Each structure stands twice: as structure tokens, then as C-alpha cells.
XYZ file of C-alpha atoms in Angstrom:
462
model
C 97.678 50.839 107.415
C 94.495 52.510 106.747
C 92.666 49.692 108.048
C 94.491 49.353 111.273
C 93.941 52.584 112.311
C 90.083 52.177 111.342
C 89.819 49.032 113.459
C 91.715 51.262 116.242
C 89.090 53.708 116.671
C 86.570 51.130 116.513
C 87.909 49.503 119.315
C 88.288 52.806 121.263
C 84.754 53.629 120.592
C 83.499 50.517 121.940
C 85.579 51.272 124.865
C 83.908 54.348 125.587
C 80.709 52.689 124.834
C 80.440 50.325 127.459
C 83.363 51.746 130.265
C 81.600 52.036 133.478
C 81.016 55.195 135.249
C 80.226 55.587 139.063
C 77.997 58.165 140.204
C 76.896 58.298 144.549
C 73.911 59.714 145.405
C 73.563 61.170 148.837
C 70.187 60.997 150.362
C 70.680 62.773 153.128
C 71.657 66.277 151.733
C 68.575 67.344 150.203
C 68.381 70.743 148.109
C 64.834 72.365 146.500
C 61.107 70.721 147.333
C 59.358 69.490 144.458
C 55.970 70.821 144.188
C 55.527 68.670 140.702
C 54.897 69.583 136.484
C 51.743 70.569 135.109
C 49.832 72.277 131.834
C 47.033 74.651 131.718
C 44.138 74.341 129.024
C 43.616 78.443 129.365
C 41.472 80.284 127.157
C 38.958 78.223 126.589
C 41.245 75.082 125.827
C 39.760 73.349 128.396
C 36.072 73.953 126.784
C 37.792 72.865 123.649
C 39.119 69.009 125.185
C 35.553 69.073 126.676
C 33.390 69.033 124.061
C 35.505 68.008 120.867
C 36.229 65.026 122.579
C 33.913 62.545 124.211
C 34.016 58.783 125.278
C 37.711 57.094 124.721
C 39.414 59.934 123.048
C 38.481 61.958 126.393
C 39.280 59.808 128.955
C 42.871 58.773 127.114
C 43.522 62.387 126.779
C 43.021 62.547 130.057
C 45.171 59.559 131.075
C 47.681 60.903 128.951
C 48.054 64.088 130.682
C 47.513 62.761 134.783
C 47.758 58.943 134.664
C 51.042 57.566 136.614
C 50.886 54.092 134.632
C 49.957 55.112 131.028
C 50.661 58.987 131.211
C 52.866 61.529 132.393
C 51.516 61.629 135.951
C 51.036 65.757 135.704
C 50.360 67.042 139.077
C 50.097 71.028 138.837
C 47.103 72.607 136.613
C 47.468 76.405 136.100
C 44.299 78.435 135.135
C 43.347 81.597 134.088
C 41.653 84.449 135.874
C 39.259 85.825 133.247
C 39.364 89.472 133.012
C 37.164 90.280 129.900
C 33.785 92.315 129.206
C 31.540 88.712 128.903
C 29.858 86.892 131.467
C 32.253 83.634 130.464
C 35.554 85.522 130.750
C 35.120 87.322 133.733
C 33.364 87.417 137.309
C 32.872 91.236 136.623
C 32.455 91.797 133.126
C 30.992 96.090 133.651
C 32.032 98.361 136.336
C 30.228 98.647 139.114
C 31.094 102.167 138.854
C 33.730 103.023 140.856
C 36.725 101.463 142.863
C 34.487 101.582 146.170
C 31.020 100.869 144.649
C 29.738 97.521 145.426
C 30.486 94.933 142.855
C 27.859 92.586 140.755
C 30.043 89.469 140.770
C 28.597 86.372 138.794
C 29.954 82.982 137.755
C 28.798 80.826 135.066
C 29.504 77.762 136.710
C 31.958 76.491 133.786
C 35.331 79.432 133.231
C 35.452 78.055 130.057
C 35.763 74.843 130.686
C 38.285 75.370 133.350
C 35.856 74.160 136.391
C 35.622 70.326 134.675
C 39.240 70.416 133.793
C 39.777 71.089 137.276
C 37.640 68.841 138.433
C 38.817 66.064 136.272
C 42.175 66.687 136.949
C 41.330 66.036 140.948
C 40.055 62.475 140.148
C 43.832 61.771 139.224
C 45.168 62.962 142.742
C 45.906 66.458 141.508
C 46.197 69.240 144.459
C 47.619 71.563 142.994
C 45.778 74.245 141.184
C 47.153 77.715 140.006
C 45.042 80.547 139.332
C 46.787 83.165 137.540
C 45.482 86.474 136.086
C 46.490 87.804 132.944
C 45.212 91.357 133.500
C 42.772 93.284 135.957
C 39.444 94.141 133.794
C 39.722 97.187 131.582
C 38.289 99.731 133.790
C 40.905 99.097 136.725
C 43.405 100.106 134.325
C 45.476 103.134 132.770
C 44.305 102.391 129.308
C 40.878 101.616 130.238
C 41.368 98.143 128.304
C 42.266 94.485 130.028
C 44.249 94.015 126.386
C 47.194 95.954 125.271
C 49.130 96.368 128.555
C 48.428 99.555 130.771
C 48.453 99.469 133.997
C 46.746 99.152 137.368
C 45.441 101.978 139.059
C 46.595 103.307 141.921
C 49.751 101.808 141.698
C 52.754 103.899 141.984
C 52.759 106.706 139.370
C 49.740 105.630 137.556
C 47.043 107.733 138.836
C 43.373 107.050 136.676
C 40.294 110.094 137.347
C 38.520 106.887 138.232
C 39.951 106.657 141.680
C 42.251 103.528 142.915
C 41.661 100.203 141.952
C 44.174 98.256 143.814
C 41.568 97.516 146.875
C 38.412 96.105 143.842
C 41.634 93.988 142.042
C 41.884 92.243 145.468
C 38.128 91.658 146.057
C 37.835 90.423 142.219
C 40.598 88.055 142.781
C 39.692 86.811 146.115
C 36.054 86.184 144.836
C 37.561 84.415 141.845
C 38.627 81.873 144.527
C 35.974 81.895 146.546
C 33.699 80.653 143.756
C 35.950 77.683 142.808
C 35.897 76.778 146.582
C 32.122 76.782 147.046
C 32.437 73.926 143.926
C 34.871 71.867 145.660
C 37.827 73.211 143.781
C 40.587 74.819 146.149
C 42.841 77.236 144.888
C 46.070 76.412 145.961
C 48.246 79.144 144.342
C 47.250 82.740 143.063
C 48.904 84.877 140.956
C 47.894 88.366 139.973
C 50.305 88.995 136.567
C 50.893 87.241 133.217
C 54.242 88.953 131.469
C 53.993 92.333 133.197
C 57.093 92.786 130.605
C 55.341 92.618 127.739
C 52.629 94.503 126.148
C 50.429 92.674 123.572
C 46.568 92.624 121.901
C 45.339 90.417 124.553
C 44.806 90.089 128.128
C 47.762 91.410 129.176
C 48.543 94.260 132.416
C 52.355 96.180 132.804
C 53.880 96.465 136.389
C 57.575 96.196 137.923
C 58.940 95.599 141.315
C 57.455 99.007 142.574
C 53.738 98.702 141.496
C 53.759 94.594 142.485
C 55.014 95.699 145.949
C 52.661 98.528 146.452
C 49.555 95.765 145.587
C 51.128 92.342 146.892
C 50.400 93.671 151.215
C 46.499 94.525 149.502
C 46.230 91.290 148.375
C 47.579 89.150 151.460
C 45.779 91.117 153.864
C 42.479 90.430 151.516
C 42.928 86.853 151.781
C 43.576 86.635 155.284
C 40.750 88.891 155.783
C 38.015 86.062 154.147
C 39.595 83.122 155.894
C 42.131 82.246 152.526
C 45.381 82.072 154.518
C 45.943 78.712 153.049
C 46.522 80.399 149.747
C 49.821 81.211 148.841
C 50.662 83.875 146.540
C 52.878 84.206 143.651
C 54.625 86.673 141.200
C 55.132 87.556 138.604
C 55.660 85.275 135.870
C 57.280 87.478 133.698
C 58.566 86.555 129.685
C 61.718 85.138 130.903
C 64.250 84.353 133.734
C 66.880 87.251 133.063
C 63.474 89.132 133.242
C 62.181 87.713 136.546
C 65.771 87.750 138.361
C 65.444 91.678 137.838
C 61.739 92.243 139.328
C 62.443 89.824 141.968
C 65.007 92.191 143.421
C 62.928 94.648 143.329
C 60.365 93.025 145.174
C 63.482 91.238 148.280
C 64.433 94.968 148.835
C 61.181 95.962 148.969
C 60.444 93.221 151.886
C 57.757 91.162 149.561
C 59.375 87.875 150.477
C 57.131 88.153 153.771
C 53.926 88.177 152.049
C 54.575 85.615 148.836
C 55.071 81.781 149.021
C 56.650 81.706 144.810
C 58.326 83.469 142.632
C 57.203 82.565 138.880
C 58.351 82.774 135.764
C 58.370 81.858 132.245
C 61.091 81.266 129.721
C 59.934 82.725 126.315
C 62.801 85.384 126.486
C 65.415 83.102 128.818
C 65.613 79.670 130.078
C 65.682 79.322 133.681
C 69.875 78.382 134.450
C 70.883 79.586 137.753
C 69.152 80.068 141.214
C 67.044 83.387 141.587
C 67.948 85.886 144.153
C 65.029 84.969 146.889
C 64.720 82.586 149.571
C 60.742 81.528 148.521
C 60.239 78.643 146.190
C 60.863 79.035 142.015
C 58.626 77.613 139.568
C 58.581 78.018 135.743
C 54.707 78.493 135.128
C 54.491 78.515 131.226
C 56.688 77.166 128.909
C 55.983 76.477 124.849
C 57.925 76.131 121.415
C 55.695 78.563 120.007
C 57.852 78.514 116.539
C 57.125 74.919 115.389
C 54.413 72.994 113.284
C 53.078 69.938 115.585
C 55.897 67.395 116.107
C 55.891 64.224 118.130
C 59.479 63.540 117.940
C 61.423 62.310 120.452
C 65.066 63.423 118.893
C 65.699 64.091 115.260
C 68.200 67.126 114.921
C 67.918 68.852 118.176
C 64.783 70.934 116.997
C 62.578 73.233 120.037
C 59.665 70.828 119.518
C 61.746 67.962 120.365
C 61.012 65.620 123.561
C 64.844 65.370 124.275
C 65.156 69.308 123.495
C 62.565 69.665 126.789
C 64.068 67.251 128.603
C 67.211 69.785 128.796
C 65.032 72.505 129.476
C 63.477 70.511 132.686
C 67.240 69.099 133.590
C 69.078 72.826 133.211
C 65.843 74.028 135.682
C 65.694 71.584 138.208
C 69.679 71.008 138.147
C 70.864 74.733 137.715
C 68.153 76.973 139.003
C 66.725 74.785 141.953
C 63.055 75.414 140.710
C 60.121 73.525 142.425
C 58.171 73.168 139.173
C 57.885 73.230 135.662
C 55.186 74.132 134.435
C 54.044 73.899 129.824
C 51.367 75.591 128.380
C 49.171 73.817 126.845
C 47.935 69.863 128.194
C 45.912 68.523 125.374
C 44.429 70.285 121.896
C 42.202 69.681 118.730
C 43.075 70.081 115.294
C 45.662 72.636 116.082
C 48.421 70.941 113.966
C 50.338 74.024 113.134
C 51.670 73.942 116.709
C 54.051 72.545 119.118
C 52.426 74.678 121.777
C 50.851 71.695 123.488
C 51.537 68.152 124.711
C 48.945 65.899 123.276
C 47.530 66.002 119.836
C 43.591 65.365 118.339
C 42.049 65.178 115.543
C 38.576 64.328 117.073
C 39.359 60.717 117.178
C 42.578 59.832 117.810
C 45.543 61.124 119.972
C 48.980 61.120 119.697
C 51.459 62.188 122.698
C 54.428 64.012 121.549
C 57.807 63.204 122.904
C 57.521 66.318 124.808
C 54.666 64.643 127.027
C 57.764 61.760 127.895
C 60.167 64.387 128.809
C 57.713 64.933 131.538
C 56.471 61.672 132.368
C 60.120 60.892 132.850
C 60.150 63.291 135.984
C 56.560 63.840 136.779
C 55.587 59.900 137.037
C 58.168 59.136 139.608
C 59.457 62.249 141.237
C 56.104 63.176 143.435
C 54.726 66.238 145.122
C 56.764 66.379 148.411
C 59.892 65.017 147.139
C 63.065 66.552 147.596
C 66.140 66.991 144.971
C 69.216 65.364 146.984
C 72.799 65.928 146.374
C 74.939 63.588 144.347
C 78.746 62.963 143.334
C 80.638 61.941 140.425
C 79.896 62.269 136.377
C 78.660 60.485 133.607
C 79.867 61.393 130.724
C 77.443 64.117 128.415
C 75.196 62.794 131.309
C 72.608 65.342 133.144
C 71.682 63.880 136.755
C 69.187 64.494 139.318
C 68.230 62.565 142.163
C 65.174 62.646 144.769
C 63.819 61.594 147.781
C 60.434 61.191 147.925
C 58.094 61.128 151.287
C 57.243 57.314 150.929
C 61.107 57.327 151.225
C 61.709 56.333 147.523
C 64.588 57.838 145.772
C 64.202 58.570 142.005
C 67.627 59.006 139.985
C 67.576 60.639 136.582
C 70.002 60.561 133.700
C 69.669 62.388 130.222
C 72.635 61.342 128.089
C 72.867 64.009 125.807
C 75.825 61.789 124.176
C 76.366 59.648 121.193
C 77.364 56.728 123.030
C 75.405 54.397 125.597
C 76.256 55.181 128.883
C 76.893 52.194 131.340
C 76.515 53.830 135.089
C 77.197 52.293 138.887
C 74.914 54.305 141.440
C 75.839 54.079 145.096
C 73.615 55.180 148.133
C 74.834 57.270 151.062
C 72.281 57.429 153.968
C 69.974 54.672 151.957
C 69.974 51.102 151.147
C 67.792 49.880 148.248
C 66.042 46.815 148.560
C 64.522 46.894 144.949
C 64.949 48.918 141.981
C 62.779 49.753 138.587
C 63.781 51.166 135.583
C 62.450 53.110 132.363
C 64.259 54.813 129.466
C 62.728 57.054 126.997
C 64.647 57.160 123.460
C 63.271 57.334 119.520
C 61.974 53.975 120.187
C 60.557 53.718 123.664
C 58.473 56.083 125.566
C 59.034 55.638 129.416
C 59.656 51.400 128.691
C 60.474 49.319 131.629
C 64.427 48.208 131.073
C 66.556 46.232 133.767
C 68.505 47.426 136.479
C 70.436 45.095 138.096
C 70.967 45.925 142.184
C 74.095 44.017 143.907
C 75.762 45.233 147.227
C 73.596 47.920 147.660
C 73.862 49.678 144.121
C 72.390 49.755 141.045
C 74.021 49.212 137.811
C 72.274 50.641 134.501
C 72.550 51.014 130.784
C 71.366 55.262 129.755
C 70.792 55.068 125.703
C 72.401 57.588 123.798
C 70.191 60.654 123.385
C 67.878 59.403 125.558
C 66.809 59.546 129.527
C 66.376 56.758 131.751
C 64.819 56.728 135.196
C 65.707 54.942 137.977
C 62.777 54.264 141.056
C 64.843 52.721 144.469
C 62.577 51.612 147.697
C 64.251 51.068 150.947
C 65.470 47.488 151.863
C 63.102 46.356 154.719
């Protein structure tokens, strides 16, 4: 008897294994823009993939990171607004003096390493850049120090016997772009706070809803004021969602949704899960497992520095909180092995992409700037899906099968007929691998792997 009911479970496995699911994806009713996924190589990271690298290594780190063939096809870089007392961490390293006293702005031409990062980033197709402050410079602030939080002056109850800052923050930042402009480089996003939440021994500046919204009108009217309309401003990326939700309302009742384009955020103290209460764009601007020694796993037993483990985190985004981008920290780094913090690993010589990198490429390589997350019916089961419309009229379909059983899936079009389809699965074995997709009547049948993501491209039937 034993046996019998052995072999019955077998045969209801396989069942489940291979029963077909049918999932319709509507083209037509489109949800949240894509803007795209990026990495930063902040404090002096970029320097670091600069000149520790050279030759190959270099140029496949840089494939790894931007490349739409052999890499993850990145298209956001997010940089950092030096605020510190040297000539290469700041535009204004002394005071001029005073808030009103004219300023003795310099560049050194390199932002550790940021401006050839930037650059380099371009010659992949990338457009768009992120400039994001950690902190004002130490004497615009309450503590007199750009580390250990404090905060600006002349915001609302922080009153400094140096006068108000608020105005000189504006010029420093709108210099800041300036310079990258006059090298080519346009600034595309800016950002004024790093974790206003959270007070720590470096770069780092406090605020809430009240002091953003009594800078954030300063700031706009700066830009506008030296021709910069084109940038769009952000706030506030603070430590986590929960976290962001709550300044954010500050800043809708305080009629700031006038004046910014995004509102950012990272996910060190929550995951972003459900839609924020604004009507601008969402991104998630810096994301890390900062816990974990350097892995390259793909899925092992569900650990934070697993590929499959940030595939969720992108899905549960996108999927649940409608955000426009998604954003790690780190792109590529050298001999940093006790750390997960990044995407790409070096020792000088070689690389190896982590599983992370493929969580991204699975999104970021088909799913381009433009695009637009589209609606879609029916389930798969232990199955994640998202779908998008691109503007060359492609539509991308995503599945992460979070399951222990292969998932066989039927996708139908509404408002689209597919005249071709492509298709690539990432697992423990393959890392974004072309696999068959076999298109009849105007659908596509394919085969997810357990634990593992496949992507499906679609181009319109002629």
C-alpha cells in the first residue's frame, strides 16, 4: 500500500508540474512609466573602477553593468553631490563667509571619478543621471559639520548666528550642475537629501516634511532662474518606504507636488509594497544587502545577497508600489569581498557578476526607458508577473516563479498581436539564456523554471 500511495503523489506532482496556466495581458491599460534601473559608484567608487582596473577587466566591467547583449542593460546612474572640506569632495570646500557673501566655487574636473563614470556610462545610451546630495557643507548647518546629521539653516526652527543658508544650498547645488553641463554631462534629476531620517558619522543632513517644503520653492525657482527647467527635482530618499510614505504627506499638504517631478526612497528600514500617497513618479534610489560577505548566488536558501531574493524586491516594487525605478548601490567594486553591497566583483583581474546583476538584467535589458507597465489577468501559480509596453511598441512579460515546480504558462494579447517572440530565463544554471517560446494563434506558450525568472520580448505582427 505504501507504494501506491508513493506512486500517487508522484503522479500528482507531475501533474502540477506541467498543467498549463493562462495568463492575458492587456496592452492597452497601461499603469506606471518606466524611467529604467541603475547603480551609483559614490564615494569615490567610481575613482576606484577607474584606476584599479584598466584594459579588458574595465571595459567588461563596464559591459557588465550597461551592455544590453552581455550585461544588464543599466540605464539610470545616481551620483553624489560632494559636500566635504577638500577640493575633490566639494565645489565649496571653506565658507565664503556668510550666506550672502560671494562664493569661490571650483571643480576638479574628475568628482572622484564620477565625471568618467558618467561619461562612460553615456557611450552605452545612458540619459539618465541623478545627482543627489548627501548633506549641505558643514557651515550651512546647525552643527557646523556636513557629518553627523544637523540641519540646514534657515529652515523652520533651526535658526544658526550665521544667518540663512537655504538661498547658498541652492546656488551650491545649481552650480554643481552647471559644471557637469559645461562637460557634456546633463543632470537629469537632482536631489538635495540622503536619509534625512537618520543621523550617522558621515555625510549625512536631518530634515522632515516642514524644512524640505520651506527649501524645495528656493530650489525650483533657482533652477528656473539659470535656464535648468529641464531638471526635475526629487525628495527625499529617506531609510525606508514606511519612512518616505510619512514625509511625503507632509510635503502633498504642504503643496510640494507642484514644484517636484519624484519622490525617492530607499529600503534599508522597509521594502517598497504599496503605492505612495502622491501623484509624481516613485523611484527606489539605493538599495543594498549591507549584512552579507560577497555572494554570487543565484538561489541557495533564500539568503539577502541572493539574485532571486532581489528579484522579489524589484517584482514587490514594480508590481505593488507602481515605482518608475529601482535603483542599487553600488555598480562594480575591487577587492571588497566582505560585501554584497555591489553588483559586480574584482580582484584586479577578473570579474564575476553576482546573480543580483541578473535580477536586473532580467528587467533592465528588455523593459526600456519609456516603457509602460500594462495591466494583465489571470495567475500562475507562486508566479510574480509584470508586463510592458515599450515605445518601439514591444511588450516585455515577466514571470518569477517563486515555486518548486516548473511552471508551464499560455499568454494571450488584448489590443496586440505578436508576430515574433524571444525568450530568456535566469535560474542556478543560466544567467539571462535564450530558451524557446513557441507563438501559435496569437499567443505565446512558455516553460518558467522553478525558482527562477524568465522573460518574454513580443514585437508586433507586421
Amino acid at each position: 500500500m505504501t507504494w501506491l500511495i508513493t506512486l500517487a503523489v508522484l503522479v500528482a506532482g507531475i501533474g502540477r508540474t506541467y498543467a498549463q496556466a493562462s495568463v492575458t495581458v492587456k496592452v492597452a491599460s497601461t499603469l506606471q512609466q518606466i524611467d529604467g534601473f541603475g547603480v551609483s559608484q559614490a564615494f569615490g567608487r567610481a575613482a576606484e573602477f577607474r584606476d584599479m582596473l584598466s584594459g579588458d577587466p574595465q571595459q567588461q566591467g563596464l559591459d557588465y553593468l550597461f551592455n544590453t547583449t552581455t550585461g544588464a542593460g543599466l540605464t539610470i546612474i545616481r551620483n553624489r553631490i560632494g559636500s566635504g572640506t577638500t577640493n575633490s569632495d566639494s565645489i565649496l570646500p571653506k565658507s565664503p563667509g556668510g550666506p550672502t557673501a560671494a562664493a569661490n566655487y571650483s571643480f576638479d574636473d574628475d568628482d572622484r571619478g564620477q565625471v568618467w563614470f558618467s561619461q562612460q556610462a553615456m557611450k552605452y545610451g545612458v540619459k539618465t543621471i541623478y545627482a543627489d546630495a548627501w548633506s549641505a557643507p558643514g557651515f550651512m548647518k546647525t552643527n557646523n559639520n556636513e557629518n553627523n546629521g544637523g540641519y540646514l539653516c534657515g529652515t523652520p526652527g533651526h535658526t544658526c548666528s550665521s544667518g540663512d543658508w537655504r538661498q547658498a544650498y541652492a546656488d551650491f547645488l545649481v552650480q554643481y550642475v552647471k559644471y557637469y553641463s559645461a562637460r557634456g554631462i546633463p543632470i537629469t534629476q537632482l536631489g538635495f537629501l540622503n536619509e534625512p531620517d537618520y543621523v550617522t558619522s558621515y555625510s549625512s543632513m536631518q530634515s522632515g516634511a516642514n524644512e524640505a517644503a520651506s527649501f524645495i520653492p528656493i530650489l525650483y525657482d533657482t533652477l528656473e532662474k539659470n535656464g535648468l527647467s529641464n531638471v526635475s527635482l526629487t525628495c527625499c530618499d529617506a531609510m525606508g518606504w514606511n519612512s518616505q510614505k510619512t514625509i511625503t504627506q507632509g510635503l502633498v499638504s504642504a503643496g510640494m507636488e507642484k514644484y517636484l517631478k519624484y519622490i525617492t526612497s530607499h529600503m534599508y528600514s522597509s521594502d517598497p509594497n504599496s503605492v505612495m500617497p502622491t501623484k509624481l513618479k516613485t523611484w527606489q534610489t539605493e538599495a543594498a544587502d549591507l549584512q552579507s560577505r560577497w555572494c554570487a548566488t543565484w538561489y541557495g536558501s533564500g539568503g539577502q545577497c541572493e539574485g532571486f531574493t532581489w528579484a522579489n524586491k524589484i517584482h514587490n516594487g514594480l508590481a505593488n508600489a507602481n515605482l518608475s525605478a529601482y535603483i542599487y548601490w553600488q555598480g562594480v567594486e575591487v577587492n571588497q569581498f566582505q560585501a554584497s553591497s555591489y553588483l559586480v566583483a574584482s580582484d584586479g583581474k577578473t570579474l564575476t557578476p553576482s546573480g543580483r546583476l541578473w535580477a536586473f538584467a532580467m528587467w533592465s535589458r528588455f523593459v526600456r526607458p519609456g516603457a509602460y507597465r500594462v495591466s494583465t489577468s489571470g495567475s500562475v501559480s507562486s508566479t510574480g508577473i509584470t508586463a510592458f509596453k515599450n515605445t518601439d511598441g514591444s511588450v516585455v512579460v515577466v514571470f518569477l516563479n517563486s515555486g518548486g515546480s516548473q511552471q508551464s504558462v499560455k499568454v494571450s494579447f488584448s489590443d496586440f498581436t505578436p508576430g515574433a517572440a524571444e525568450a530568456y530565463v535566469t535560474d542556478n544554471t543560466r544567467s539571462v539564456a535564450p530558451v524557446t517560446a513557441t507563438l501559435s494563434g496569437g499567443a505565446v506558450t512558455i516553460s518558467v523554471p522553478s525558482r527562477g525568472m524568465l522573460t518574454v520580448k513580443l514585437t508586433a505582427a507586421t
